[in-house]
Amino acid sequence: MRKNSSWIDQLKYRWCNIHPYSDATSITTNNGDVFWISLDESRPAEIIIGKNARFCGVIRFFWDQDVLEICDLRILGKYRSKGLGSQVLHWIIEYARQENIHQILAIVSPENYYDFDRLMNWYLRFGFHKESPDGKSIIMNLL
């Protein structure tokens, strides 16, 4: 929440889950829950996912010309398995297309993830494919 927001804006965001800023994008999960992503710049390094002014997840990016690297996409445990991560990844893919990105790269390392195979299969279902011989890097071409 921005410091110069009014108490009414804070009330709407905290209790009614209505985001008071025009640069916010809503994401609706399969069960109808609405989450917010607020964009302060066109190619952000980090985006926070929230609901009722509470932190629900984070996306960290690295932008390079026409390639977008997803460095980290984390959803808090209580919001997992409800479609939020899938909706966020759909949003990332569409946002990358709007920014004229030709390729999305995600690095998934078995050392960093408890359920590596599940996460890798999740990305593969969205059209990513394994790129590196060690199987840690997956890519989606948007051309």
mmCIF file of N, CA and C in Angstrom:
data_model
loop_
_atom_site.group_PDB
_atom_site.id
_atom_site.type_symbol
_atom_site.label_atom_id
_atom_site.label_comp_id
_atom_site.label_asym_id
_atom_site.label_seq_id
_atom_site.Cartn_x
_atom_site.Cartn_y
_atom_site.Cartn_z
ATOM 1 N N MET A 1 0.843 -1.173 0.000
ATOM 2 C CA MET A 1 0.000 0.000 0.000
ATOM 3 C C MET A 1 0.888 1.235 0.000
ATOM 4 N N ARG A 2 0.587 2.162 -0.820
ATOM 5 C CA ARG A 2 1.374 3.395 -0.909
ATOM 6 C C ARG A 2 1.109 4.292 0.291
ATOM 7 N N LYS A 3 2.143 5.052 0.658
ATOM 8 C CA LYS A 3 2.055 5.894 1.850
ATOM 9 C C LYS A 3 1.027 7.008 1.730
ATOM 10 N N ASN A 4 0.807 7.512 0.534
ATOM 11 C CA ASN A 4 -0.097 8.642 0.373
ATOM 12 C C ASN A 4 -1.546 8.224 0.134
ATOM 13 N N SER A 5 -1.883 7.015 0.450
ATOM 14 C CA SER A 5 -3.262 6.565 0.258
ATOM 15 C C SER A 5 -4.138 7.034 1.423
ATOM 16 N N SER A 6 -5.396 7.218 1.119
ATOM 17 C CA SER A 6 -6.331 7.678 2.145
ATOM 18 C C SER A 6 -6.765 6.508 3.023
ATOM 19 N N TRP A 7 -7.371 6.819 4.136
ATOM 20 C CA TRP A 7 -7.846 5.759 5.029
ATOM 21 C C TRP A 7 -8.968 4.965 4.368
ATOM 22 N N ILE A 8 -9.713 5.600 3.468
ATOM 23 C CA ILE A 8 -10.778 4.876 2.756
ATOM 24 C C ILE A 8 -10.165 3.865 1.795
ATOM 25 N N ASP A 9 -9.085 4.270 1.100
ATOM 26 C CA ASP A 9 -8.390 3.335 0.221
ATOM 27 C C ASP A 9 -7.841 2.150 1.018
ATOM 28 N N GLN A 10 -7.262 2.432 2.160
ATOM 29 C CA GLN A 10 -6.723 1.366 2.998
ATOM 30 C C GLN A 10 -7.828 0.427 3.471
ATOM 31 N N LEU A 11 -8.963 0.979 3.824
ATOM 32 C CA LEU A 11 -10.105 0.169 4.255
ATOM 33 C C LEU A 11 -10.600 -0.714 3.110
ATOM 34 N N LYS A 12 -10.736 -0.140 1.917
ATOM 35 C CA LYS A 12 -11.205 -0.914 0.760
ATOM 36 C C LYS A 12 -10.252 -2.061 0.442
ATOM 37 N N TYR A 13 -8.955 -1.781 0.513
ATOM 38 C CA TYR A 13 -7.960 -2.792 0.178
ATOM 39 C C TYR A 13 -7.858 -3.878 1.252
ATOM 40 N N ARG A 14 -7.879 -3.472 2.500
ATOM 41 C CA ARG A 14 -7.676 -4.423 3.600
ATOM 42 C C ARG A 14 -8.903 -5.289 3.861
ATOM 43 N N TRP A 15 -10.072 -4.703 3.879
ATOM 44 C CA TRP A 15 -11.260 -5.448 4.295
ATOM 45 C C TRP A 15 -12.185 -5.854 3.160
ATOM 46 N N CYS A 16 -12.170 -5.096 2.074
ATOM 47 C CA CYS A 16 -13.074 -5.405 0.958
ATOM 48 C C CYS A 16 -12.339 -6.032 -0.219
ATOM 49 N N ASN A 17 -11.012 -6.129 -0.136
ATOM 50 C CA ASN A 17 -10.178 -6.687 -1.195
ATOM 51 C C ASN A 17 -10.390 -5.958 -2.525
ATOM 52 N N ILE A 18 -10.611 -4.652 -2.451
ATOM 53 C CA ILE A 18 -10.727 -3.828 -3.647
ATOM 54 C C ILE A 18 -9.455 -2.998 -3.734
ATOM 55 N N HIS A 19 -8.676 -3.207 -4.791
ATOM 56 C CA HIS A 19 -7.412 -2.485 -4.910
ATOM 57 C C HIS A 19 -7.678 -1.071 -5.397
ATOM 58 N N PRO A 20 -7.190 -0.046 -4.700
ATOM 59 C CA PRO A 20 -7.516 1.341 -5.036
ATOM 60 C C PRO A 20 -6.678 1.947 -6.156
ATOM 61 N N TYR A 21 -5.734 1.203 -6.733
ATOM 62 C CA TYR A 21 -4.851 1.788 -7.731
ATOM 63 C C TYR A 21 -5.098 1.223 -9.111
ATOM 64 N N SER A 22 -4.979 2.083 -10.103
ATOM 65 C CA SER A 22 -5.259 1.676 -11.478
ATOM 66 C C SER A 22 -4.183 0.762 -12.044
ATOM 67 N N ASP A 23 -2.978 0.756 -11.462
ATOM 68 C CA ASP A 23 -1.918 -0.100 -11.971
ATOM 69 C C ASP A 23 -1.951 -1.506 -11.375
ATOM 70 N N ALA A 24 -3.005 -1.843 -10.693
ATOM 71 C CA ALA A 24 -3.158 -3.181 -10.117
ATOM 72 C C ALA A 24 -3.943 -4.067 -11.083
ATOM 73 N N THR A 25 -3.559 -5.326 -11.130
ATOM 74 C CA THR A 25 -4.220 -6.313 -11.968
ATOM 75 C C THR A 25 -4.810 -7.380 -11.055
ATOM 76 N N SER A 26 -6.041 -7.747 -11.315
ATOM 77 C CA SER A 26 -6.647 -8.798 -10.498
ATOM 78 C C SER A 26 -6.463 -10.145 -11.174
ATOM 79 N N ILE A 27 -6.299 -11.158 -10.348
ATOM 80 C CA ILE A 27 -6.210 -12.542 -10.802
ATOM 81 C C ILE A 27 -7.256 -13.315 -10.023
ATOM 82 N N THR A 28 -8.111 -14.020 -10.739
ATOM 83 C CA THR A 28 -9.176 -14.791 -10.107
ATOM 84 C C THR A 28 -8.889 -16.269 -10.268
ATOM 85 N N THR A 29 -8.899 -16.989 -9.159
ATOM 86 C CA THR A 29 -8.644 -18.426 -9.205
ATOM 87 C C THR A 29 -9.919 -19.169 -9.608
ATOM 88 N N ASN A 30 -9.782 -20.465 -9.787
ATOM 89 C CA ASN A 30 -10.915 -21.288 -10.218
ATOM 90 C C ASN A 30 -12.082 -21.247 -9.238
ATOM 91 N N ASN A 31 -11.788 -21.076 -7.956
ATOM 92 C CA ASN A 31 -12.877 -21.042 -6.973
ATOM 93 C C ASN A 31 -13.399 -19.626 -6.708
ATOM 94 N N GLY A 32 -12.949 -18.640 -7.510
ATOM 95 C CA GLY A 32 -13.487 -17.287 -7.409
ATOM 96 C C GLY A 32 -12.736 -16.339 -6.502
ATOM 97 N N ASP A 33 -11.657 -16.778 -5.861
ATOM 98 C CA ASP A 33 -10.868 -15.876 -5.019
ATOM 99 C C ASP A 33 -10.136 -14.871 -5.892
ATOM 100 N N VAL A 34 -10.114 -13.607 -5.453
ATOM 101 C CA VAL A 34 -9.458 -12.544 -6.204
ATOM 102 C C VAL A 34 -8.178 -12.139 -5.485
ATOM 103 N N PHE A 35 -7.079 -12.124 -6.230
ATOM 104 C CA PHE A 35 -5.774 -11.704 -5.736
ATOM 105 C C PHE A 35 -5.315 -10.531 -6.589
ATOM 106 N N TRP A 36 -4.374 -9.726 -6.045
ATOM 107 C CA TRP A 36 -3.926 -8.524 -6.727
ATOM 108 C C TRP A 36 -2.435 -8.560 -7.002
ATOM 109 N N ILE A 37 -2.085 -8.055 -8.178
ATOM 110 C CA ILE A 37 -0.700 -7.829 -8.551
ATOM 111 C C ILE A 37 -0.620 -6.346 -8.891
ATOM 112 N N SER A 38 0.301 -5.639 -8.268
ATOM 113 C CA SER A 38 0.444 -4.214 -8.529
ATOM 114 C C SER A 38 1.734 -3.966 -9.296
ATOM 115 N N LEU A 39 1.619 -3.310 -10.442
ATOM 116 C CA LEU A 39 2.769 -3.026 -11.290
ATOM 117 C C LEU A 39 3.170 -1.561 -11.149
ATOM 118 N N ASP A 40 4.369 -1.316 -10.648
ATOM 119 C CA ASP A 40 4.860 0.050 -10.528
ATOM 120 C C ASP A 40 5.705 0.461 -11.728
ATOM 121 N N GLU A 41 6.115 -0.506 -12.545
ATOM 122 C CA GLU A 41 6.918 -0.233 -13.729
ATOM 123 C C GLU A 41 6.610 -1.296 -14.771
ATOM 124 N N SER A 42 7.021 -1.068 -16.004
ATOM 125 C CA SER A 42 6.632 -1.987 -17.072
ATOM 126 C C SER A 42 7.376 -3.320 -17.010
ATOM 127 N N ARG A 43 8.624 -3.335 -16.595
ATOM 128 C CA ARG A 43 9.379 -4.585 -16.489
ATOM 129 C C ARG A 43 9.939 -4.711 -15.067
ATOM 130 N N PRO A 44 9.087 -5.072 -14.127
ATOM 131 C CA PRO A 44 9.508 -5.096 -12.720
ATOM 132 C C PRO A 44 10.452 -6.262 -12.420
ATOM 133 N N ALA A 45 11.287 -6.095 -11.417
ATOM 134 C CA ALA A 45 12.170 -7.161 -10.962
ATOM 135 C C ALA A 45 11.445 -8.079 -9.984
ATOM 136 N N GLU A 46 10.445 -7.544 -9.303
ATOM 137 C CA GLU A 46 9.714 -8.327 -8.312
ATOM 138 C C GLU A 46 8.271 -7.837 -8.248
ATOM 139 N N ILE A 47 7.366 -8.780 -8.133
ATOM 140 C CA ILE A 47 5.949 -8.458 -7.992
ATOM 141 C C ILE A 47 5.411 -9.236 -6.801
ATOM 142 N N ILE A 48 4.690 -8.548 -5.956
ATOM 143 C CA ILE A 48 4.057 -9.176 -4.799
ATOM 144 C C ILE A 48 2.608 -9.518 -5.156
ATOM 145 N N ILE A 49 2.174 -10.689 -4.762
ATOM 146 C CA ILE A 49 0.790 -11.122 -4.943
ATOM 147 C C ILE A 49 0.112 -10.969 -3.588
ATOM 148 N N GLY A 50 -1.048 -10.325 -3.567
ATOM 149 C CA GLY A 50 -1.719 -10.079 -2.299
ATOM 150 C C GLY A 50 -3.216 -10.265 -2.370
ATOM 151 N N LYS A 51 -3.780 -10.399 -1.199
ATOM 152 C CA LYS A 51 -5.231 -10.478 -1.039
ATOM 153 C C LYS A 51 -5.562 -9.868 0.309
ATOM 154 N N ASN A 52 -6.526 -8.972 0.343
ATOM 155 C CA ASN A 52 -6.902 -8.284 1.579
ATOM 156 C C ASN A 52 -5.678 -7.692 2.269
ATOM 157 N N ALA A 53 -4.813 -7.060 1.466
ATOM 158 C CA ALA A 53 -3.595 -6.406 1.955
ATOM 159 C C ALA A 53 -2.651 -7.368 2.666
ATOM 160 N N ARG A 54 -2.738 -8.636 2.347
ATOM 161 C CA ARG A 54 -1.841 -9.627 2.939
ATOM 162 C C ARG A 54 -0.984 -10.254 1.842
ATOM 163 N N PHE A 55 0.243 -10.540 2.184
ATOM 164 C CA PHE A 55 1.191 -11.169 1.276
ATOM 165 C C PHE A 55 0.776 -12.613 1.017
ATOM 166 N N CYS A 56 0.673 -12.980 -0.255
ATOM 167 C CA CYS A 56 0.288 -14.348 -0.626
ATOM 168 C C CYS A 56 1.339 -15.041 -1.479
ATOM 169 N N GLY A 57 2.215 -14.259 -2.089
ATOM 170 C CA GLY A 57 3.243 -14.841 -2.939
ATOM 171 C C GLY A 57 4.109 -13.763 -3.560
ATOM 172 N N VAL A 58 5.145 -14.226 -4.270
ATOM 173 C CA VAL A 58 6.079 -13.306 -4.901
ATOM 174 C C VAL A 58 6.568 -13.908 -6.218
ATOM 175 N N ILE A 59 6.829 -13.029 -7.178
ATOM 176 C CA ILE A 59 7.421 -13.417 -8.443
ATOM 177 C C ILE A 59 8.657 -12.544 -8.619
ATOM 178 N N ARG A 60 9.789 -13.169 -8.914
ATOM 179 C CA ARG A 60 11.016 -12.421 -9.177
ATOM 180 C C ARG A 60 11.453 -12.706 -10.612
ATOM 181 N N PHE A 61 11.792 -11.635 -11.335
ATOM 182 C CA PHE A 61 12.124 -11.727 -12.746
ATOM 183 C C PHE A 61 13.514 -11.189 -13.028
ATOM 184 N N PHE A 62 14.042 -11.610 -14.165
ATOM 185 C CA PHE A 62 15.206 -10.972 -14.771
ATOM 186 C C PHE A 62 14.850 -10.768 -16.239
ATOM 187 N N TRP A 63 14.904 -9.522 -16.692
ATOM 188 C CA TRP A 63 14.550 -9.169 -18.072
ATOM 189 C C TRP A 63 15.830 -8.949 -18.864
ATOM 190 N N ASP A 64 15.906 -9.521 -20.053
ATOM 191 C CA ASP A 64 17.055 -9.310 -20.921
ATOM 192 C C ASP A 64 16.567 -9.216 -22.357
ATOM 193 N N GLN A 65 16.504 -7.996 -22.879
ATOM 194 C CA GLN A 65 16.037 -7.757 -24.247
ATOM 195 C C GLN A 65 14.697 -8.431 -24.490
ATOM 196 N N ASP A 66 14.694 -9.565 -25.187
ATOM 197 C CA ASP A 66 13.446 -10.258 -25.510
ATOM 198 C C ASP A 66 13.305 -11.588 -24.780
ATOM 199 N N VAL A 67 14.022 -11.737 -23.661
ATOM 200 C CA VAL A 67 13.942 -12.950 -22.842
ATOM 201 C C VAL A 67 13.538 -12.559 -21.418
ATOM 202 N N LEU A 68 12.600 -13.302 -20.868
ATOM 203 C CA LEU A 68 12.173 -13.116 -19.486
ATOM 204 C C LEU A 68 12.561 -14.356 -18.703
ATOM 205 N N GLU A 69 13.286 -14.165 -17.631
ATOM 206 C CA GLU A 69 13.653 -15.289 -16.774
ATOM 207 C C GLU A 69 12.847 -15.210 -15.491
ATOM 208 N N ILE A 70 12.147 -16.285 -15.190
ATOM 209 C CA ILE A 70 11.440 -16.385 -13.916
ATOM 210 C C ILE A 70 12.436 -16.942 -12.924
ATOM 211 N N CYS A 71 12.914 -16.081 -12.051
ATOM 212 C CA CYS A 71 13.906 -16.491 -11.061
ATOM 213 C C CYS A 71 13.255 -17.200 -9.882
ATOM 214 N N ASP A 72 12.061 -16.773 -9.553
ATOM 215 C CA ASP A 72 11.384 -17.342 -8.391
ATOM 216 C C ASP A 72 9.891 -17.069 -8.529
ATOM 217 N N LEU A 73 9.101 -18.072 -8.280
ATOM 218 C CA LEU A 73 7.649 -17.914 -8.236
ATOM 219 C C LEU A 73 7.192 -18.727 -7.030
ATOM 220 N N ARG A 74 6.854 -18.031 -5.973
ATOM 221 C CA ARG A 74 6.479 -18.709 -4.726
ATOM 222 C C ARG A 74 5.090 -18.277 -4.285
ATOM 223 N N ILE A 75 4.306 -19.264 -3.940
ATOM 224 C CA ILE A 75 2.977 -19.041 -3.391
ATOM 225 C C ILE A 75 2.992 -19.605 -1.966
ATOM 226 N N LEU A 76 2.505 -18.828 -1.010
ATOM 227 C CA LEU A 76 2.456 -19.325 0.370
ATOM 228 C C LEU A 76 1.623 -20.602 0.449
ATOM 229 N N GLY A 77 2.001 -21.470 1.358
ATOM 230 C CA GLY A 77 1.378 -22.783 1.492
ATOM 231 C C GLY A 77 -0.134 -22.791 1.554
ATOM 232 N N LYS A 78 -0.730 -21.876 2.292
ATOM 233 C CA LYS A 78 -2.194 -21.914 2.436
ATOM 234 C C LYS A 78 -2.936 -21.507 1.165
ATOM 235 N N TYR A 79 -2.219 -20.955 0.165
ATOM 236 C CA TYR A 79 -2.846 -20.569 -1.095
ATOM 237 C C TYR A 79 -2.509 -21.538 -2.237
ATOM 238 N N ARG A 80 -1.732 -22.571 -1.941
ATOM 239 C CA ARG A 80 -1.349 -23.550 -2.972
ATOM 240 C C ARG A 80 -2.474 -24.530 -3.245
ATOM 241 N N SER A 81 -2.380 -25.167 -4.399
ATOM 242 C CA SER A 81 -3.333 -26.195 -4.843
ATOM 243 C C SER A 81 -4.751 -25.648 -4.993
ATOM 244 N N LYS A 82 -4.859 -24.350 -5.239
ATOM 245 C CA LYS A 82 -6.166 -23.717 -5.451
ATOM 246 C C LYS A 82 -6.221 -22.996 -6.790
ATOM 247 N N GLY A 83 -5.166 -23.155 -7.600
ATOM 248 C CA GLY A 83 -5.144 -22.550 -8.920
ATOM 249 C C GLY A 83 -4.473 -21.194 -8.996
ATOM 250 N N LEU A 84 -4.002 -20.647 -7.873
ATOM 251 C CA LEU A 84 -3.379 -19.325 -7.904
ATOM 252 C C LEU A 84 -2.089 -19.345 -8.718
ATOM 253 N N GLY A 85 -1.223 -20.302 -8.480
ATOM 254 C CA GLY A 85 0.041 -20.383 -9.224
ATOM 255 C C GLY A 85 -0.197 -20.511 -10.718
ATOM 256 N N SER A 86 -1.168 -21.313 -11.105
ATOM 257 C CA SER A 86 -1.486 -21.487 -12.532
ATOM 258 C C SER A 86 -2.007 -20.193 -13.135
ATOM 259 N N GLN A 87 -2.876 -19.487 -12.418
ATOM 260 C CA GLN A 87 -3.389 -18.216 -12.925
ATOM 261 C C GLN A 87 -2.267 -17.182 -13.032
ATOM 262 N N VAL A 88 -1.350 -17.191 -12.066
ATOM 263 C CA VAL A 88 -0.222 -16.265 -12.107
ATOM 264 C C VAL A 88 0.672 -16.586 -13.304
ATOM 265 N N LEU A 89 0.936 -17.865 -13.566
ATOM 266 C CA LEU A 89 1.765 -18.221 -14.715
ATOM 267 C C LEU A 89 1.079 -17.853 -16.024
ATOM 268 N N HIS A 90 -0.226 -18.046 -16.123
ATOM 269 C CA HIS A 90 -0.976 -17.586 -17.304
ATOM 270 C C HIS A 90 -0.793 -16.075 -17.481
ATOM 271 N N TRP A 91 -0.897 -15.326 -16.385
ATOM 272 C CA TRP A 91 -0.736 -13.883 -16.433
ATOM 273 C C TRP A 91 0.673 -13.518 -16.893
ATOM 274 N N ILE A 92 1.702 -14.203 -16.366
ATOM 275 C CA ILE A 92 3.092 -13.930 -16.757
ATOM 276 C C ILE A 92 3.272 -14.137 -18.257
ATOM 277 N N ILE A 93 2.729 -15.218 -18.788
ATOM 278 C CA ILE A 93 2.868 -15.522 -20.212
ATOM 279 C C ILE A 93 2.223 -14.420 -21.058
ATOM 280 N N GLU A 94 1.016 -14.002 -20.685
ATOM 281 C CA GLU A 94 0.337 -12.937 -21.434
ATOM 282 C C GLU A 94 1.063 -11.606 -21.291
ATOM 283 N N TYR A 95 1.549 -11.309 -20.099
ATOM 284 C CA TYR A 95 2.286 -10.068 -19.870
ATOM 285 C C TYR A 95 3.569 -10.050 -20.694
ATOM 286 N N ALA A 96 4.263 -11.190 -20.758
ATOM 287 C CA ALA A 96 5.486 -11.291 -21.560
ATOM 288 C C ALA A 96 5.187 -11.033 -23.036
ATOM 289 N N ARG A 97 4.078 -11.550 -23.517
ATOM 290 C CA ARG A 97 3.698 -11.300 -24.916
ATOM 291 C C ARG A 97 3.460 -9.804 -25.158
ATOM 292 N N GLN A 98 2.808 -9.134 -24.213
ATOM 293 C CA GLN A 98 2.565 -7.690 -24.338
ATOM 294 C C GLN A 98 3.872 -6.899 -24.361
ATOM 295 N N GLU A 99 4.872 -7.404 -23.667
ATOM 296 C CA GLU A 99 6.178 -6.739 -23.591
ATOM 297 C C GLU A 99 7.106 -7.173 -24.730
ATOM 298 N N ASN A 100 6.572 -7.899 -25.717
ATOM 299 C CA ASN A 100 7.337 -8.388 -26.875
ATOM 300 C C ASN A 100 8.484 -9.317 -26.496
ATOM 301 N N ILE A 101 8.243 -10.151 -25.504
ATOM 302 C CA ILE A 101 9.208 -11.158 -25.095
ATOM 303 C C ILE A 101 9.030 -12.374 -26.007
ATOM 304 N N HIS A 102 10.155 -12.921 -26.474
ATOM 305 C CA HIS A 102 10.091 -14.074 -27.371
ATOM 306 C C HIS A 102 10.319 -15.396 -26.654
ATOM 307 N N GLN A 103 10.864 -15.325 -25.458
ATOM 308 C CA GLN A 103 11.181 -16.564 -24.755
ATOM 309 C C GLN A 103 11.088 -16.342 -23.245
ATOM 310 N N ILE A 104 10.515 -17.318 -22.560
ATOM 311 C CA ILE A 104 10.476 -17.306 -21.100
ATOM 312 C C ILE A 104 11.339 -18.457 -20.611
ATOM 313 N N LEU A 105 12.213 -18.159 -19.708
ATOM 314 C CA LEU A 105 13.126 -19.146 -19.145
ATOM 315 C C LEU A 105 12.823 -19.280 -17.660
ATOM 316 N N ALA A 106 12.771 -20.499 -17.183
ATOM 317 C CA ALA A 106 12.617 -20.745 -15.743
ATOM 318 C C ALA A 106 13.667 -21.768 -15.331
ATOM 319 N N ILE A 107 14.413 -21.456 -14.303
ATOM 320 C CA ILE A 107 15.418 -22.392 -13.811
ATOM 321 C C ILE A 107 14.853 -23.070 -12.579
ATOM 322 N N VAL A 108 14.792 -24.391 -12.661
ATOM 323 C CA VAL A 108 14.254 -25.197 -11.561
ATOM 324 C C VAL A 108 15.353 -26.155 -11.152
ATOM 325 N N SER A 109 15.842 -26.019 -9.953
ATOM 326 C CA SER A 109 16.950 -26.834 -9.473
ATOM 327 C C SER A 109 16.473 -27.817 -8.403
ATOM 328 N N PRO A 110 16.820 -29.096 -8.563
ATOM 329 C CA PRO A 110 16.375 -30.080 -7.569
ATOM 330 C C PRO A 110 16.873 -29.774 -6.157
ATOM 331 N N GLU A 111 17.994 -29.098 -6.061
ATOM 332 C CA GLU A 111 18.548 -28.774 -4.741
ATOM 333 C C GLU A 111 17.701 -27.738 -4.007
ATOM 334 N N ASN A 112 16.947 -26.935 -4.759
ATOM 335 C CA ASN A 112 16.196 -25.832 -4.159
ATOM 336 C C ASN A 112 14.726 -26.135 -3.909
ATOM 337 N N TYR A 113 14.238 -27.227 -4.433
ATOM 338 C CA TYR A 113 12.810 -27.514 -4.329
ATOM 339 C C TYR A 113 12.570 -28.900 -3.767
ATOM 340 N N TYR A 114 11.726 -28.961 -2.777
ATOM 341 C CA TYR A 114 11.388 -30.225 -2.132
ATOM 342 C C TYR A 114 10.716 -31.168 -3.120
ATOM 343 N N ASP A 115 9.798 -30.664 -3.900
ATOM 344 C CA ASP A 115 9.050 -31.494 -4.843
ATOM 345 C C ASP A 115 9.413 -31.088 -6.270
ATOM 346 N N PHE A 116 10.664 -31.334 -6.641
ATOM 347 C CA PHE A 116 11.203 -30.925 -7.928
ATOM 348 C C PHE A 116 10.391 -31.485 -9.101
ATOM 349 N N ASP A 117 10.094 -32.770 -9.083
ATOM 350 C CA ASP A 117 9.386 -33.393 -10.208
ATOM 351 C C ASP A 117 8.003 -32.779 -10.402
ATOM 352 N N ARG A 118 7.310 -32.514 -9.323
ATOM 353 C CA ARG A 118 5.979 -31.908 -9.423
ATOM 354 C C ARG A 118 6.064 -30.511 -10.039
ATOM 355 N N LEU A 119 7.049 -29.714 -9.591
ATOM 356 C CA LEU A 119 7.223 -28.371 -10.123
ATOM 357 C C LEU A 119 7.616 -28.413 -11.590
ATOM 358 N N MET A 120 8.526 -29.310 -11.957
ATOM 359 C CA MET A 120 8.951 -29.430 -13.351
ATOM 360 C C MET A 120 7.763 -29.829 -14.231
ATOM 361 N N ASN A 121 6.979 -30.788 -13.796
ATOM 362 C CA ASN A 121 5.798 -31.208 -14.568
ATOM 363 C C ASN A 121 4.774 -30.084 -14.687
ATOM 364 N N TRP A 122 4.669 -29.268 -13.648
ATOM 365 C CA TRP A 122 3.753 -28.131 -13.678
ATOM 366 C C TRP A 122 4.145 -27.179 -14.812
ATOM 367 N N TYR A 123 5.418 -26.821 -14.900
ATOM 368 C CA TYR A 123 5.886 -25.957 -15.988
ATOM 369 C C TYR A 123 5.684 -26.621 -17.352
ATOM 370 N N LEU A 124 5.967 -27.905 -17.449
ATOM 371 C CA LEU A 124 5.829 -28.614 -18.727
ATOM 372 C C LEU A 124 4.382 -28.600 -19.216
ATOM 373 N N ARG A 125 3.413 -28.651 -18.304
ATOM 374 C CA ARG A 125 1.999 -28.602 -18.698
ATOM 375 C C ARG A 125 1.632 -27.275 -19.370
ATOM 376 N N PHE A 126 2.379 -26.222 -19.104
ATOM 377 C CA PHE A 126 2.111 -24.911 -19.688
ATOM 378 C C PHE A 126 2.813 -24.713 -21.030
ATOM 379 N N GLY A 127 3.569 -25.703 -21.480
ATOM 380 C CA GLY A 127 4.226 -25.594 -22.772
ATOM 381 C C GLY A 127 5.721 -25.346 -22.703
ATOM 382 N N PHE A 128 6.284 -25.320 -21.510
ATOM 383 C CA PHE A 128 7.734 -25.213 -21.393
ATOM 384 C C PHE A 128 8.335 -26.544 -21.832
ATOM 385 N N HIS A 129 9.596 -26.532 -22.208
ATOM 386 C CA HIS A 129 10.287 -27.775 -22.522
ATOM 387 C C HIS A 129 11.683 -27.742 -21.903
ATOM 388 N N LYS A 130 12.209 -28.936 -21.617
ATOM 389 C CA LYS A 130 13.530 -29.024 -21.000
ATOM 390 C C LYS A 130 14.575 -28.586 -22.011
ATOM 391 N N GLU A 131 15.506 -27.795 -21.544
ATOM 392 C CA GLU A 131 16.503 -27.222 -22.438
ATOM 393 C C GLU A 131 17.900 -27.758 -22.158
ATOM 394 N N SER A 132 18.314 -27.801 -20.926
ATOM 395 C CA SER A 132 19.689 -28.160 -20.617
ATOM 396 C C SER A 132 19.819 -29.660 -20.363
ATOM 397 N N PRO A 133 21.018 -30.207 -20.598
ATOM 398 C CA PRO A 133 21.233 -31.644 -20.379
ATOM 399 C C PRO A 133 20.988 -32.073 -18.929
ATOM 400 N N ASP A 134 21.248 -31.165 -17.977
ATOM 401 C CA ASP A 134 21.028 -31.533 -16.575
ATOM 402 C C ASP A 134 19.578 -31.420 -16.174
ATOM 403 N N GLY A 135 18.729 -30.890 -17.047
ATOM 404 C CA GLY A 135 17.295 -30.840 -16.782
ATOM 405 C C GLY A 135 16.873 -29.760 -15.799
ATOM 406 N N LYS A 136 17.759 -28.789 -15.504
ATOM 407 C CA LYS A 136 17.432 -27.746 -14.542
ATOM 408 C C LYS A 136 16.823 -26.507 -15.192
ATOM 409 N N SER A 137 16.965 -26.379 -16.478
ATOM 410 C CA SER A 137 16.494 -25.193 -17.170
ATOM 411 C C SER A 137 15.371 -25.578 -18.119
ATOM 412 N N ILE A 138 14.284 -24.856 -18.045
ATOM 413 C CA ILE A 138 13.169 -25.110 -18.953
ATOM 414 C C ILE A 138 12.817 -23.806 -19.656
ATOM 415 N N ILE A 139 12.327 -23.926 -20.882
ATOM 416 C CA ILE A 139 12.100 -22.760 -21.730
ATOM 417 C C ILE A 139 10.738 -22.831 -22.376
ATOM 418 N N MET A 140 10.140 -21.660 -22.564
ATOM 419 C CA MET A 140 8.921 -21.560 -23.364
ATOM 420 C C MET A 140 9.191 -20.525 -24.450
ATOM 421 N N ASN A 141 8.995 -20.916 -25.694
ATOM 422 C CA ASN A 141 9.126 -19.980 -26.805
ATOM 423 C C ASN A 141 7.772 -19.361 -27.080
ATOM 424 N N LEU A 142 7.741 -18.046 -27.238
ATOM 425 C CA LEU A 142 6.489 -17.337 -27.448
ATOM 426 C C LEU A 142 6.302 -16.873 -28.884
ATOM 427 N N LEU A 143 7.191 -17.248 -29.765
ATOM 428 C CA LEU A 143 7.066 -16.814 -31.177
ATOM 429 C C LEU A 143 5.933 -17.493 -31.879
#
